[in-house]
Every structure is written in C-alpha cells, then in structure tokens.
Amino acid sequence: MAKSLESEHPIKAYGYAAHDTTGTFSPVTFSRRVTGEKDVRFKVLYCGVCHSDLHYAKNEWGVTTYPVIPGHEIVGVVTEVGSKVEKFKVGDKVGVGCLVGSCRSCESCSSDCEQFCPTQTLTYGVPNFDGTQAYGGYSDHMISDEHFVLRWPENLPLDSGAPLLCAGITTYSPLRYFGLDKPGMKVGVVGLGGLGHVAVKMAKAFGADVTVFSTTAAKKQEAIEGLKADHFINSRDEEEMKAAASTLDGIIDTVSGNHPIVPLLGALKPNGKLVLLGAPEKPVELAAFALILGRKIVAGSAIGGLKETQEMLDFSAKHGITADIELIPIDYVNTAMDRLLKSDVRYRFVIDVANSLKAE
Amino acid sequence: MAAKSLESEHPIKAYGYAAHDTTGTFSPVTFSRRVTGEKDVRFKVLYCGVCHSDLHYAKNEWGVTTYPVIPGHEIVGVVTEVGSKVEKFKVGDKVGVGCLVGSCRSCESCSSDCEQFCPTQTLTYGVPNFDGTQAYGGYSDHMISDEHFVLRWPENLPLDSGAPLLCAGITTYSPLRYFGLDKPGMKVGVVGLGGLGHVAVKMAKAFGADVTVFSTTAAKKQEAIEGLKADHFINSRDEEEMKAAASTLDGIIDTVSGNHPIVPLLGALKPNGKLVLLGAPEKPVELAAFALILGRKIVAGSAIGGLKETQEMLDFSAKHGITADIELIPIDYVNTAMDRLLKSDVRYRFVIDVANSLKAE
C-alpha cells in the first residue's frame, strides 16, 4: 500500500523537495521515523548545498526516486536521543554527512570505511535498504543512528563549517590516503569551486606547496590572495602546462566538466598521483604510456568513513578551515541552483534552515 | 665531421643482427663498441631474450627509433674484461644486462634506486646515448656496460630461460611489490597470457597470491591452470564470468597491449583495488571516472624497475625457481620469430642462442 509523504512515518517533518527532472524545489510536508534506541534526532540549523544535490534533483545519474529532499551537509542541535545513545545528549551541536547507514560488519565497515559498504544507506536520494525513502537536510529536522552522527567541534562555525561534511571529507581523505599530507609536498588542485577551494585550504593546512589549475584566468587572484595558493596555472596555456611538467607529487582534480587528464599526468613527478573527485559525464581518455612512464597513478575518491570524517572536522577546527559560503534562505534554493550551474558562487551556498524554513 | 659508419664508430669490432627500416627485417651487420672504460664490464653474449619491444622498435612503431637498430635488452653472458675500477665483477662471471645502461646517478630518482625514472637515462638500445652515439643491444656477439647497470647472475638460475626475467621479470615483479600485491593470500588478477603475463603468474604465485588469469582466448585455460598453476581462469569476453568476479581482487596486472576495455577490469577490483597497466595499447583507453571514484580504485602504469630491484628480482627468481617458458632459437630465425610473435605464436618467449648461432661475417 503506497503511503503518502506525510503518512509514511509517524513524526511530522517539513522541507523542500524536487518532484521531477526539472529539479525545481517547493515546500513539502513529509514525515520521519520515531527516535529509535540508537537514534539521534536534531533540529537542522544549516545545510550546505552540494552540486550532488542538483544532480540528484534532476536525476542526472538516473538513480533518483522522487520526491527527493537533498542535503548531506547538515548541522544542527540535538533535540532527542534514544535510550542506548552514548555519545550525544540534548543540546549538543552535531552534523550528518553523506551516509546514514551501513551493515557495520563487512570488511569495509570493520576498517572504518563505511563508504565502501555494499549495503550503505545514503543520507538522501536512493531508498533505504528497508525500502523507505531517505530524506536529507533541506528539512526542519533530521534523524540518524548515532554511529553516523558527527560531534561538532567547539570552535568550528556551524554555518561555514557545514560544507565540510561533504566537500571537507572528500578533499581531506585523498590527501591523507595518497600520502599528500606531508609538509613540503607539491600538490595541485584542479578547479576552484566548492570542492576545489576546500582542497586548497586542506592542502595548505597540511603544509603543502599548492598549485591551482584553472581554465578561468580571472581566478588567479582569488587563488593566490584569497586562498593562499602558492602558484596558479591556466590549464589551457600550453607553455604554463609544459613548465609544470614533472613537478607535482599529486593532483586533486575536482572538475566535473569534461576535460583532458593526460596533460595533468604530465605535471606529475614519477610515482605521482592524480585523484579524480569530480565525475565528468563522458569517459576520459587515458593514454597508457602517460602512466607507464613514471609509474603514475589515476585514482578516484569520494567522501570517507565516519571515523575519518570526525578526524577531518577536528582537524578543520584546529586549523581554522571553513568553506567560503553564501548564506541563503531556503526559498532561494531554486535561484541558488541556477547560479550553481553557472558556477556563480564563491564557493558554496549554505541554507540558513532554522531561520527560513517554516511549517506550511 | 663526417658521419661514421657502423664499423668505424667505435674502436672495438662487434657483430650482430640489425633492422634497417620500418619493415623491421633483421640482417647480419658488423658494427663496433667502445673500449672497456675503467668502470665498464665487457661480456660475451650467451643468450638474449626477444621482447615484444624489440619488434616495436624495429618497426619504429613508437616513432623514436634511429636506424640501424640492434635490439635486445634481456642479455645474459660471461665477463671477458673489466675496467680498472670495477669492483663487483671479474672475468668469467655470469652476468646480465636489462633495459638500462646509463643514468645520471645523482637525481632524486637515481638516489632512491629508481634509475628507470631518471630524466637522462640511457636505454640499452633504440634511442641515442646522451653523448649522441647509438646504443646497441643484445642481438650481438658481446656487450659492454658500466658496472652499475650489470646484474650478477645467480648461481642456480638458468642462463637461457632466466634471460627474459631481465625485462619481463622486473616489469612484473616491481608492480607486485610496489602496489603491495606481494602478501600471501592476496587475490591478484593477471590479464593476458604472453611473455609478460606468464611471468606475472609465476611471480604472483611465488608471493603466495591466489591468482586469476583473464584471457580472451578460452583455450588458454588449461595452460593457465595446469601449466602455470593459476588458481582461476576467466574469459574476459564472458559477461557472466566477469560479473561473478566483481569486487573480488586486490589487484590486477594487465599485460595486454592490444586495445581492450579496462572498466570491466575495474569492476573486478575490491575497494582500494589497483589495476596496473604494463602493456601500452595503441589507442587511449576510455576511463569512466565513476569506476574509480566508487571504491577509491586506482589505475597505474609500470615498466621495468631500478637496478637494485632488478638484482633483488633475479635472486628471488633463483630462490623460487622462476624462469620464463622459452623457445630457444638460432639468431638467423629472428625474422620468423618476429612474425610468430605478432601472432602470439610462442609459449611464451623466444630466446636467442646467441653464442651458438651468431658468427662473424
């Protein structure tokens, strides 16, 4: 028996949802489960707008079940905890990122890599394993199993820290995993957007010498003066690319538009690593020789496990890393999506949920 | 200054087989090599493996060949002369030379025993030396090399069937070590069962891996399982078999140089798995970024290794009884061998019986 959004679960909730591939958002009333013994329920204060929210809203990846309530950079204050919750109490500041469930017993889960669990539950966009829809942070409140709730560090701003829950972990994790987190390492960042600008901050905090690659020459000033990158290269300038040959230990590529990767491989030293975070629509062309000569690597990465996400938040609090944000009321979200498509934001929208989302 | 002929280029006479144009056809030549310098080791060539690279260079398929080219970089022989400052070798020693005969010895790569990454390396043959002279490989009566690039031949390693290890051996051993696929119990795939592939299987088995061979030739199953002791065989063109292999492997060594899709191979990797390309297909491969992003997978490339690691590989091979499966041929068979190599009609490496078949003109 199909249930309506409102009657699906016992506890009333409200938010913004997209209903079809236009990706246009509008207010909805929906519902969430009761607080289970291991659950943490919290009022949403802020929710970052990730480009994935737009991909899902428009069903660009072909996996969306409508209506979709996105948002996986969610920060809030605890309103209720289940009887077996140990790590949180009412009034705590918390965050939830891209995962709200996993099997907790497979090889990946046992090694704190829940992001590889074959039966993971995403915060929104695809059905839960019990078949119910998962709803994200464009809503008045969230509920999650304790294991997937992050403790919000004392001195980390709630609004500009929210994007760290996706952009932060997605850039922090590969810098650590691929050994690009040692002082003095020469790290490239391709693309200066939501992911890219956080990647620069993370790499700088690790003590790297950072080179930003961009096709927009105008971003040079922002890169060097705003984000404190050490170098800027216009990736369309052949001379500049040539001069950068064999100079970098690694490159974090955040660009999701179609772009060639072989020139980026040329910028790597022997044993260098090119890590793809963005997923271009078309497959990239890879000339095997570009990897064979110099034993270079192309890898992919996305988010990270819960333990590492907490570590990333604490690291960010310690080093004063936040996203550069534009705070918006929730009814601005459709305009924000249009601007996001044109990369017209420096660099992440964050929805001021608590101050702008009202029950219908 | 007048261009020197092959014979007068250097003071010491030598003879071998060379290709002179993009037909890649070999014929006997007389040429010359330098005198033995103070750090040089001069040796009589006993055996030389035929690597597919020899054919690529002979036909100038990579566009870098200077003719005439005398290939051969799996060279085994016996020392006939050493320079006054040579410390590690003496006359009569059995030695080998692989793909490198020179490097700067001072850059970051050379200092970390990775001479294969030196920007000013000298290959054994095929591209000019840094001093502008041509480098000539092992399809010849004798070789000369700086001591640093000469390998000590292990006591109990056969000279003939061990020769291909100098390229195929190090090229498969190195990535198994570097990418951490050398731990007992690791699940390792090998794609392609040819010169590189069959050695990759032997190396992986010696490391204690559970080995899966991927091949488009169903007929190779018996050779893979019974001959090479691989644990599993998958027909890479069979969708059901590929699906069943999803997310099972820690790493895959891909030795195939023909064009082939890599995304299905990425599917066979577990999270954090590594696909290492050893063969260089003519066309770029297509890579869907999601195939790497979901599961944090890696595609890497690798070729040969440094001198220290090459010696380590030879000693490892001697210890574990690893040799190539070879077909020993006289040097005047080389053109036929190349034709057969093109059709993969060899199990699995030709080795030239140089000392017994190469005669001065």
XYZ file of C-alpha atoms in Angstrom:
721
model
C 0.000 0.000 0.000
C 1.622 3.248 -1.125
C 1.895 5.769 1.660
C 1.879 9.500 1.137
C 4.894 11.559 2.155
C 3.027 12.703 5.226
C 1.834 9.363 6.485
C 4.916 7.330 5.643
C 6.300 7.748 9.162
C 4.840 8.822 12.491
C 6.653 12.134 13.117
C 5.767 15.176 11.060
C 8.521 16.988 9.203
C 8.710 19.694 6.588
C 11.242 20.728 3.992
C 11.875 21.425 0.320
C 11.691 18.714 -2.315
C 12.155 18.300 -6.048
C 9.440 16.281 -7.748
C 10.691 15.736 -11.276
C 13.662 16.122 -13.555
C 13.227 19.882 -13.797
C 14.837 19.809 -10.370
C 12.614 22.628 -9.173
C 12.172 22.720 -5.408
C 8.999 23.523 -3.499
C 7.869 23.216 0.120
C 6.607 19.839 1.293
C 5.275 18.315 4.431
C 6.645 14.823 4.999
C 7.458 12.535 7.901
C 10.289 10.800 9.725
C 10.552 7.726 11.949
C 10.285 7.844 15.755
C 13.537 8.084 17.675
C 14.853 4.535 17.990
C 17.083 3.437 20.852
C 20.251 4.221 18.897
C 18.933 7.288 17.097
C 19.814 10.943 17.473
C 17.164 13.439 16.461
C 18.205 17.017 15.803
C 16.807 20.344 14.647
C 18.535 21.422 11.443
C 20.286 24.780 11.740
C 22.248 24.841 8.464
C 22.553 22.680 5.379
C 25.196 23.101 2.683
C 24.200 22.920 -0.980
C 26.378 20.352 -2.723
C 26.366 20.031 -6.513
C 25.301 16.424 -5.954
C 22.011 17.826 -4.628
C 21.414 19.268 -8.077
C 22.499 16.088 -9.892
C 20.033 14.083 -7.836
C 17.259 16.671 -8.100
C 17.446 16.450 -11.893
C 18.050 12.700 -11.860
C 21.236 13.191 -13.885
C 22.647 9.939 -12.564
C 19.487 8.008 -13.264
C 19.089 6.764 -9.696
C 16.737 9.293 -8.135
C 13.381 8.322 -6.636
C 11.043 11.320 -6.447
C 10.214 13.290 -4.435
C 13.796 13.918 -3.374
C 14.745 16.040 -0.367
C 18.511 16.519 -0.705
C 21.104 17.898 1.660
C 24.037 15.953 3.082
C 25.990 18.731 4.787
C 23.660 19.032 7.756
C 24.421 20.816 11.038
C 22.043 21.108 13.941
C 21.254 20.808 17.649
C 20.117 17.588 19.305
C 16.502 17.519 20.443
C 16.140 13.865 21.433
C 18.299 10.783 21.863
C 17.380 7.112 22.055
C 17.825 5.128 25.266
C 21.036 3.440 24.091
C 22.735 6.521 22.692
C 26.034 7.100 24.422
C 27.866 9.831 22.588
C 25.269 12.609 22.407
C 22.775 14.419 24.596
C 20.070 17.010 24.049
C 21.554 20.396 23.195
C 24.724 19.037 21.551
C 25.792 20.510 18.234
C 26.068 17.757 15.652
C 26.463 17.092 11.948
C 25.399 14.440 9.476
C 27.119 13.973 6.142
C 26.542 11.675 3.193
C 25.962 8.360 4.979
C 23.284 7.396 7.494
C 23.668 3.639 7.452
C 25.853 0.638 6.663
C 25.999 -3.024 7.578
C 28.572 -2.437 10.333
C 30.085 -5.894 9.877
C 31.702 -6.237 6.453
C 35.431 -5.833 5.832
C 34.937 -2.192 4.868
C 32.755 -1.287 7.854
C 35.157 -3.066 10.183
C 38.019 -0.975 8.885
C 36.182 2.334 9.335
C 35.472 2.592 5.611
C 31.688 2.639 5.669
C 31.768 4.458 2.328
C 32.661 1.139 0.685
C 29.976 -0.916 2.376
C 27.949 -2.652 -0.332
C 24.783 -2.098 1.708
C 25.361 1.508 2.739
C 22.499 3.958 3.130
C 22.989 7.419 1.688
C 21.522 10.386 3.519
C 19.168 11.022 0.624
C 18.471 10.181 -2.959
C 18.272 6.427 -3.009
C 15.926 4.251 -0.990
C 16.950 2.840 2.360
C 17.508 -0.867 2.471
C 14.159 -1.312 4.127
C 12.653 0.274 1.038
C 11.680 3.573 2.606
C 12.960 6.806 1.112
C 15.815 8.634 2.821
C 15.352 12.396 3.242
C 18.186 14.861 3.646
C 18.897 18.176 5.267
C 16.695 20.569 3.305
C 14.294 19.974 6.180
C 13.366 21.109 9.662
C 14.921 18.193 11.471
C 16.997 15.046 10.874
C 17.267 11.656 12.460
C 20.182 9.283 12.271
C 21.726 6.312 14.022
C 24.331 7.588 16.485
C 27.175 5.957 14.558
C 26.604 8.283 11.620
C 26.340 11.482 13.655
C 29.406 13.689 13.962
C 30.289 15.634 17.089
C 30.540 19.309 16.132
C 33.830 20.771 17.375
C 33.542 23.637 19.857
C 35.202 26.348 17.793
C 34.062 25.346 14.311
C 31.427 27.734 12.898
C 28.151 25.962 12.291
C 27.296 27.700 9.036
C 30.620 27.866 7.198
C 31.638 24.514 8.616
C 28.603 22.689 7.220
C 30.091 22.107 3.732
C 32.987 20.253 5.319
C 30.612 17.327 5.819
C 30.886 16.535 2.127
C 33.421 18.845 0.492
C 35.719 18.683 3.501
C 35.919 14.914 3.827
C 36.001 14.425 0.057
C 39.163 16.520 -0.177
C 40.781 15.621 3.177
C 40.513 11.879 2.667
C 42.543 11.523 -0.558
C 45.206 13.949 0.676
C 45.700 11.581 3.628
C 45.214 8.260 1.837
C 47.543 9.068 -1.056
C 50.251 10.443 1.237
C 49.924 14.036 0.052
C 49.612 15.298 3.625
C 53.311 15.733 4.390
C 54.763 19.233 4.791
C 56.557 20.380 1.671
C 54.639 18.120 -0.690
C 53.842 19.708 -4.022
C 50.116 19.352 -4.560
C 47.985 20.543 -7.438
C 44.280 21.346 -7.223
C 42.257 21.440 -10.418
C 39.168 23.607 -10.369
C 38.274 26.270 -7.876
C 34.714 25.620 -6.823
C 33.014 24.068 -3.840
C 35.442 21.156 -3.655
C 38.462 22.940 -5.071
C 38.585 25.840 -2.663
C 38.332 23.480 0.313
C 41.033 21.257 -1.216
C 43.384 24.243 -1.327
C 42.711 25.024 2.337
C 43.198 21.409 3.401
C 46.422 21.032 1.428
C 47.796 24.297 2.811
C 46.943 23.182 6.347
C 48.971 20.012 5.717
C 51.918 22.208 4.762
C 51.832 21.584 1.045
C 53.039 23.885 -1.687
C 49.812 24.289 -3.641
C 49.328 24.894 -7.352
C 45.843 25.719 -8.582
C 44.948 24.720 -12.148
C 42.012 26.542 -13.657
C 40.645 27.345 -17.094
C 39.471 30.719 -15.745
C 42.431 33.114 -15.678
C 40.372 35.500 -13.566
C 40.531 33.056 -10.671
C 44.233 33.670 -10.208
C 43.786 36.478 -7.717
C 41.279 34.519 -5.650
C 43.571 31.509 -5.692
C 46.714 33.321 -4.619
C 45.400 36.151 -2.466
C 42.144 34.709 -1.244
C 43.038 31.081 -0.709
C 46.805 31.464 -0.276
C 47.664 29.019 -3.037
C 51.343 29.218 -3.977
C 51.008 29.019 -7.744
C 48.335 29.366 -10.385
C 48.355 27.737 -13.792
C 45.949 28.368 -16.620
C 45.393 24.794 -17.763
C 44.637 25.962 -21.291
C 48.046 27.627 -21.616
C 50.411 25.120 -23.216
C 53.544 26.928 -22.129
C 52.468 27.091 -18.496
C 51.499 23.410 -18.528
C 54.845 22.494 -20.080
C 56.732 24.445 -17.453
C 54.875 22.494 -14.775
C 55.926 19.097 -16.159
C 57.166 16.599 -13.591
C 56.812 18.977 -10.654
C 53.959 17.660 -8.522
C 53.635 14.807 -6.032
C 49.886 14.739 -6.504
C 46.917 16.475 -8.008
C 43.384 16.683 -6.629
C 41.058 17.087 -9.605
C 37.695 18.500 -8.562
C 36.373 19.326 -12.012
C 33.247 17.523 -13.140
C 33.090 19.081 -16.583
C 34.723 17.113 -19.380
C 38.441 17.816 -19.517
C 41.612 16.017 -20.623
C 43.677 14.359 -17.901
C 46.799 13.438 -19.869
C 48.275 16.973 -19.558
C 47.679 16.780 -15.807
C 49.563 13.470 -15.702
C 52.463 15.283 -17.343
C 52.617 17.668 -14.393
C 53.185 14.761 -12.005
C 56.623 13.621 -10.887
C 57.413 9.913 -11.150
C 55.120 7.963 -8.800
C 52.739 10.941 -8.780
C 49.020 10.556 -8.184
C 46.093 12.184 -9.953
C 42.961 11.830 -7.831
C 39.601 12.394 -9.514
C 36.853 13.732 -7.295
C 34.562 15.067 -9.998
C 32.839 12.657 -12.363
C 32.724 14.073 -15.874
C 29.797 12.982 -17.996
C 31.946 11.405 -20.688
C 34.668 8.861 -20.007
C 38.132 10.429 -20.057
C 40.762 9.267 -22.494
C 43.798 7.720 -20.909
C 46.943 7.013 -22.894
C 48.592 4.131 -21.058
C 52.083 5.473 -21.737
C 51.219 8.551 -19.677
C 51.000 6.217 -16.675
C 53.643 3.669 -17.587
C 56.453 6.195 -17.984
C 56.929 7.378 -14.451
C 54.682 4.784 -12.784
C 51.924 7.301 -12.325
C 48.506 6.720 -10.852
C 44.974 7.860 -11.606
C 42.595 7.208 -8.740
C 39.125 8.213 -7.662
C 37.802 9.160 -4.264
C 34.570 10.275 -2.631
C 33.712 11.128 0.968
C 35.267 8.937 3.653
C 34.335 6.819 6.634
C 32.776 8.200 9.789
C 35.925 7.996 11.875
C 37.867 9.945 9.270
C 35.054 12.464 8.876
C 35.233 13.220 12.603
C 39.004 13.473 12.341
C 38.594 15.906 9.444
C 36.190 18.104 11.444
C 38.592 18.233 14.388
C 41.495 18.989 12.028
C 39.462 21.783 10.425
C 38.557 23.273 13.793
C 42.211 23.178 14.832
C 43.429 24.827 11.622
C 40.561 27.267 11.196
C 39.348 25.678 7.970
C 35.847 26.567 6.882
C 34.195 26.877 3.497
C 33.710 30.248 1.844
C 29.941 30.466 1.864
C 26.933 32.485 0.822
C 24.196 32.040 3.383
C 20.735 31.848 1.804
C 17.130 31.449 2.950
C 15.626 28.155 1.872
C 13.186 29.777 -0.525
C 16.224 30.998 -2.520
C 17.228 27.432 -3.334
C 15.964 27.387 -6.935
C 17.871 30.545 -7.761
C 20.882 29.105 -5.989
C 20.720 26.001 -8.199
C 20.599 28.144 -11.329
C 23.616 30.092 -10.127
C 25.419 26.893 -9.140
C 25.039 25.625 -12.706
C 26.900 28.713 -13.852
C 29.475 28.399 -11.066
C 28.195 31.747 -9.829
C 29.024 31.328 -6.174
C 32.173 31.837 -4.097
C 32.110 28.906 -3.269
C 29.265 27.110 -1.503
C 25.684 28.078 -0.748
C 24.575 27.197 2.769
C 20.890 27.218 3.616
C 20.007 29.054 6.826
C 17.374 26.434 7.515
C 16.319 27.258 11.071
C 15.771 30.924 10.260
C 13.975 30.467 6.959
C 12.110 27.181 6.851
C 8.614 27.428 8.238
C 5.968 24.786 8.593
C 3.292 25.268 5.942
C 82.638 15.996 -39.243
C 81.933 13.039 -41.455
C 79.302 10.623 -40.297
C 80.913 7.468 -39.053
C 79.889 4.120 -40.375
C 78.653 1.429 -38.022
C 82.034 -0.242 -38.224
C 84.199 2.740 -37.528
C 82.013 4.434 -34.936
C 83.964 2.808 -32.087
C 87.316 1.090 -31.790
C 86.271 -2.495 -30.978
C 84.711 -4.657 -33.646
C 81.359 -6.289 -32.957
C 78.777 -8.140 -34.970
C 75.086 -8.782 -34.625
C 71.677 -8.509 -36.280
C 70.068 -5.171 -37.062
C 66.872 -3.811 -38.559
C 67.392 -1.007 -41.048
C 63.914 0.309 -41.781
C 60.300 0.130 -40.748
C 59.839 -3.308 -42.307
C 61.635 -4.425 -39.171
C 63.502 -7.101 -41.100
C 66.747 -8.183 -39.470
C 70.004 -8.983 -41.205
C 73.592 -9.536 -40.076
C 75.757 -6.474 -39.500
C 79.259 -5.698 -38.449
C 79.398 -2.768 -36.044
C 81.595 -1.535 -33.202
C 81.631 -0.834 -29.485
C 83.695 1.403 -27.212
C 86.878 0.261 -25.437
C 86.461 -1.005 -21.894
C 86.480 2.071 -19.662
C 87.603 1.963 -16.048
C 84.059 1.275 -14.781
C 82.982 -0.917 -17.656
C 82.225 -4.620 -17.809
C 82.621 -6.286 -21.174
C 80.955 -9.660 -21.717
C 80.364 -12.262 -24.404
C 76.660 -12.656 -25.043
C 75.397 -16.184 -24.459
C 71.624 -15.625 -24.649
C 69.278 -12.756 -25.415
C 65.518 -12.785 -24.884
C 63.224 -11.441 -27.587
C 60.917 -8.866 -26.044
C 57.941 -7.508 -27.981
C 59.527 -4.069 -27.502
C 62.299 -5.276 -29.817
C 59.697 -5.577 -32.554
C 58.058 -2.215 -31.726
C 61.446 -0.525 -32.038
C 62.479 -2.470 -35.135
C 59.383 -1.237 -36.949
C 59.581 2.226 -35.370
C 56.040 1.839 -34.067
C 56.719 4.340 -31.304
C 58.297 6.854 -33.645
C 61.552 7.077 -31.696
C 63.806 4.609 -33.456
C 67.108 5.616 -35.037
C 68.192 3.075 -37.657
C 70.003 0.784 -37.808
C 68.675 -0.655 -34.570
C 70.222 -3.657 -32.816
C 67.683 -4.619 -30.140
C 67.863 -6.956 -27.198
C 67.565 -5.983 -23.559
C 67.368 -9.385 -21.879
C 71.058 -10.149 -22.242
C 72.969 -12.866 -20.402
C 76.645 -13.607 -20.834
C 80.097 -14.227 -19.399
C 82.550 -11.471 -18.494
C 85.590 -11.179 -20.757
C 87.136 -7.934 -19.466
C 86.635 -5.465 -16.640
C 87.860 -1.907 -16.222
C 90.453 -0.992 -13.603
C 87.895 0.452 -11.179
C 85.326 -2.329 -11.447
C 84.704 -3.858 -8.034
C 81.768 -6.221 -8.352
C 82.735 -8.404 -11.314
C 85.694 -10.356 -12.677
C 86.468 -12.233 -15.857
C 84.445 -15.426 -16.070
C 81.478 -14.186 -14.033
C 77.981 -14.809 -15.383
C 76.140 -11.523 -15.750
C 73.042 -9.899 -17.209
C 72.077 -6.542 -18.623
C 68.487 -5.413 -18.904
C 66.790 -2.327 -20.291
C 69.035 0.397 -18.853
C 72.740 1.012 -19.357
C 73.029 4.526 -18.021
C 71.543 7.259 -15.838
C 72.728 10.450 -14.193
C 73.350 8.721 -10.835
C 72.588 11.911 -8.883
C 68.955 12.950 -9.334
C 66.224 12.186 -6.808
C 65.225 9.071 -8.754
C 68.746 7.706 -9.159
C 69.455 8.372 -5.495
C 66.435 6.323 -4.489
C 67.395 3.341 -6.679
C 64.799 4.244 -9.302
C 67.069 4.754 -12.277
C 64.096 3.950 -14.530
C 62.739 7.427 -13.754
C 65.952 9.322 -14.401
C 65.228 12.029 -16.961
C 68.626 11.410 -18.561
C 68.601 7.610 -18.563
C 70.227 5.616 -21.340
C 68.280 2.675 -22.693
C 70.163 -0.433 -23.748
C 69.135 0.129 -27.340
C 66.802 2.047 -29.547
C 67.421 5.656 -28.661
C 70.717 7.502 -28.821
C 73.008 7.762 -25.808
C 73.283 11.167 -24.259
C 76.619 11.628 -25.953
C 74.823 11.208 -29.243
C 76.163 7.774 -30.118
C 73.764 4.944 -30.815
C 73.189 2.294 -28.144
C 73.258 -1.313 -29.376
C 71.592 -4.190 -27.610
C 71.995 -7.894 -27.115
C 71.364 -9.289 -30.609
C 75.147 -9.146 -30.810
C 78.313 -11.064 -30.024
C 79.270 -9.041 -26.964
C 78.006 -6.216 -24.755
C 79.621 -3.505 -22.724
C 78.111 -1.647 -19.817
C 79.018 0.452 -16.813
C 79.299 -1.844 -13.797
C 76.327 -0.197 -12.072
C 73.979 -1.498 -14.761
C 75.291 -5.054 -14.815
C 73.427 -7.687 -12.832
C 75.123 -10.544 -11.023
C 73.662 -13.802 -12.368
C 72.516 -16.035 -9.516
C 74.258 -19.396 -9.249
C 71.249 -21.637 -9.778
C 69.286 -19.534 -12.260
C 69.356 -21.000 -15.789
C 71.061 -18.673 -18.227
C 68.694 -19.267 -21.135
C 65.258 -19.410 -19.519
C 66.281 -16.790 -16.999
C 67.215 -14.211 -19.631
C 63.646 -12.890 -20.151
C 63.475 -12.020 -16.466
C 65.694 -9.037 -17.254
C 62.704 -7.292 -18.777
C 59.575 -9.401 -18.287
C 60.659 -10.441 -14.805
C 61.346 -6.996 -13.412
C 58.359 -5.481 -15.213
C 56.008 -7.885 -13.408
C 57.871 -8.213 -10.082
C 58.161 -4.467 -9.497
C 54.451 -3.545 -9.506
C 53.529 -6.582 -7.413
C 55.933 -5.245 -4.783
C 55.271 -1.522 -5.173
C 51.486 -1.825 -5.088
C 51.523 -4.166 -2.109
C 50.251 -7.197 -4.015
C 53.090 -9.353 -2.724
C 51.483 -10.524 0.513
C 50.434 -14.171 0.892
C 46.729 -14.648 0.339
C 46.302 -11.552 -1.817
C 43.898 -12.006 -4.686
C 45.696 -10.964 -7.841
C 44.475 -10.961 -11.409
C 46.699 -11.230 -14.482
C 45.324 -10.123 -17.813
C 46.852 -11.728 -20.864
C 48.972 -14.812 -21.003
C 52.015 -13.968 -23.108
C 55.617 -13.068 -22.424
C 54.748 -10.733 -19.551
C 51.605 -12.465 -18.408
C 53.036 -15.922 -17.858
C 55.900 -14.481 -15.799
C 53.410 -12.348 -13.829
C 51.528 -15.505 -12.868
C 54.718 -17.176 -11.668
C 55.809 -14.124 -9.683
C 52.395 -13.698 -8.057
C 52.219 -17.397 -7.154
C 55.699 -17.188 -5.637
C 54.470 -14.315 -3.458
C 51.677 -16.557 -2.224
C 48.833 -14.905 -4.115
C 45.615 -16.509 -5.270
C 45.894 -15.853 -8.994
C 43.122 -15.319 -11.534
C 44.064 -15.228 -15.203
C 41.885 -13.150 -17.519
C 42.138 -14.016 -21.189
C 40.089 -13.598 -24.340
C 41.353 -16.989 -25.506
C 39.313 -19.728 -23.801
C 41.871 -22.268 -24.974
C 44.454 -20.805 -22.619
C 42.555 -22.073 -19.585
C 44.402 -25.358 -19.430
C 47.809 -23.722 -19.772
C 46.862 -21.191 -17.109
C 45.626 -23.689 -14.549
C 47.694 -26.771 -15.260
C 50.789 -25.265 -16.782
C 51.216 -22.099 -14.761
C 49.301 -23.166 -11.643
C 46.939 -20.192 -11.726
C 44.007 -20.673 -9.354
C 41.218 -19.364 -11.574
C 40.645 -18.554 -15.210
C 38.145 -16.052 -16.538
C 37.204 -15.491 -20.150
C 37.142 -11.696 -20.189
C 34.603 -11.701 -23.004
C 32.108 -13.706 -20.946
C 29.807 -11.230 -19.185
C 28.563 -13.737 -16.627
C 32.082 -14.740 -15.601
C 33.137 -11.103 -15.337
C 30.075 -10.273 -13.244
C 30.789 -13.142 -10.884
C 34.299 -11.757 -10.384
C 33.057 -8.313 -9.333
C 34.752 -6.843 -6.269
C 36.951 -9.877 -5.650
C 40.517 -8.812 -6.416
C 43.107 -6.770 -4.534
C 44.953 -6.012 -7.742
C 45.233 -6.785 -11.417
C 48.377 -6.846 -13.549
C 47.307 -6.045 -17.100
C 49.894 -7.181 -19.624
C 47.791 -6.791 -22.749
C 48.994 -4.304 -25.324
C 46.124 -4.788 -27.738
C 43.211 -2.378 -27.381
C 40.825 -3.576 -24.705
C 38.330 -2.030 -22.247
C 39.546 -1.509 -18.680
C 36.286 -0.539 -16.974
C 35.145 -4.216 -16.647
C 38.517 -4.988 -15.060
C 37.972 -2.166 -12.559
C 34.706 -3.860 -11.652
C 36.621 -6.960 -10.624
C 38.615 -4.970 -8.067
C 37.664 -4.698 -4.413
C 37.527 -1.211 -2.875
C 41.027 0.302 -2.908
C 41.999 -2.177 -5.616
C 44.714 -1.443 -8.157
C 44.798 -2.053 -11.887
C 48.369 -1.840 -13.156
C 48.906 -1.408 -16.867
C 52.091 -2.893 -18.265
C 51.087 -3.060 -21.909
C 50.536 0.133 -23.866
C 47.606 -0.185 -26.250
C 47.805 1.879 -29.388
C 44.608 3.808 -28.685
C 43.930 5.609 -25.419
C 41.645 3.630 -23.132
C 38.334 5.037 -22.012
C 38.043 5.601 -18.319
C 34.717 6.382 -16.665
C 35.645 8.368 -13.557
C 32.857 6.768 -11.505
C 34.557 3.403 -11.977
C 37.428 4.791 -9.888
C 35.514 7.082 -7.547
C 33.177 4.391 -6.238
C 35.536 2.202 -4.306
C 38.569 4.516 -4.474
C 40.206 2.398 -7.144
C 43.447 3.025 -8.907
C 44.753 2.686 -12.437
C 48.527 2.845 -12.613
C 51.274 2.095 -15.088
C 54.611 0.456 -14.591
C 57.645 -0.593 -16.602
C 60.887 -2.275 -15.603
C 62.450 -1.197 -12.315
C 65.679 0.108 -10.861
C 68.917 -1.830 -10.817
C 68.759 -2.699 -7.127
C 65.269 -4.107 -7.523
C 66.229 -5.974 -10.692
C 69.003 -7.760 -8.778
C 66.534 -8.486 -5.993
C 64.122 -9.925 -8.555
C 66.809 -12.198 -10.029
C 67.724 -13.509 -6.592
C 64.036 -14.000 -5.753
C 63.552 -15.892 -9.016
C 66.550 -18.128 -8.366
C 65.248 -18.867 -4.887
C 61.729 -19.710 -6.091
C 62.717 -21.484 -9.296
C 61.091 -18.872 -11.537
C 62.141 -18.880 -15.155
C 60.372 -17.974 -18.365
C 58.844 -20.633 -20.594
C 61.023 -20.263 -23.648
C 61.662 -21.424 -27.173
C 65.386 -21.309 -27.876
C 66.181 -20.170 -31.404
C 69.254 -19.552 -33.549
C 69.751 -15.907 -34.383
C 69.024 -16.388 -38.078
C 65.495 -17.452 -37.060
C 64.762 -13.987 -35.673
C 62.637 -12.746 -38.590
C 60.414 -15.796 -38.417
C 60.269 -15.391 -34.655
C 59.044 -11.818 -35.075
C 56.306 -12.946 -37.475
C 55.211 -15.582 -34.963
C 55.414 -13.106 -32.090
C 52.973 -10.856 -33.928
C 50.523 -13.736 -33.949
C 51.282 -14.616 -30.327
C 52.536 -17.947 -31.644
C 55.037 -18.707 -28.915
C 54.779 -20.208 -25.448
C 55.876 -17.674 -24.206
C 59.219 -16.046 -25.023
C 61.781 -16.631 -27.754
C 65.353 -16.604 -26.512
C 68.198 -16.309 -28.991
C 71.005 -18.811 -28.521
C 73.473 -16.127 -29.495
C 76.798 -17.737 -28.668
C 75.949 -20.899 -30.581
C 74.440 -19.275 -33.651
C 75.922 -15.836 -34.242
C 79.028 -15.944 -36.361
C 81.245 -13.140 -37.505
C 80.667 -12.413 -41.175
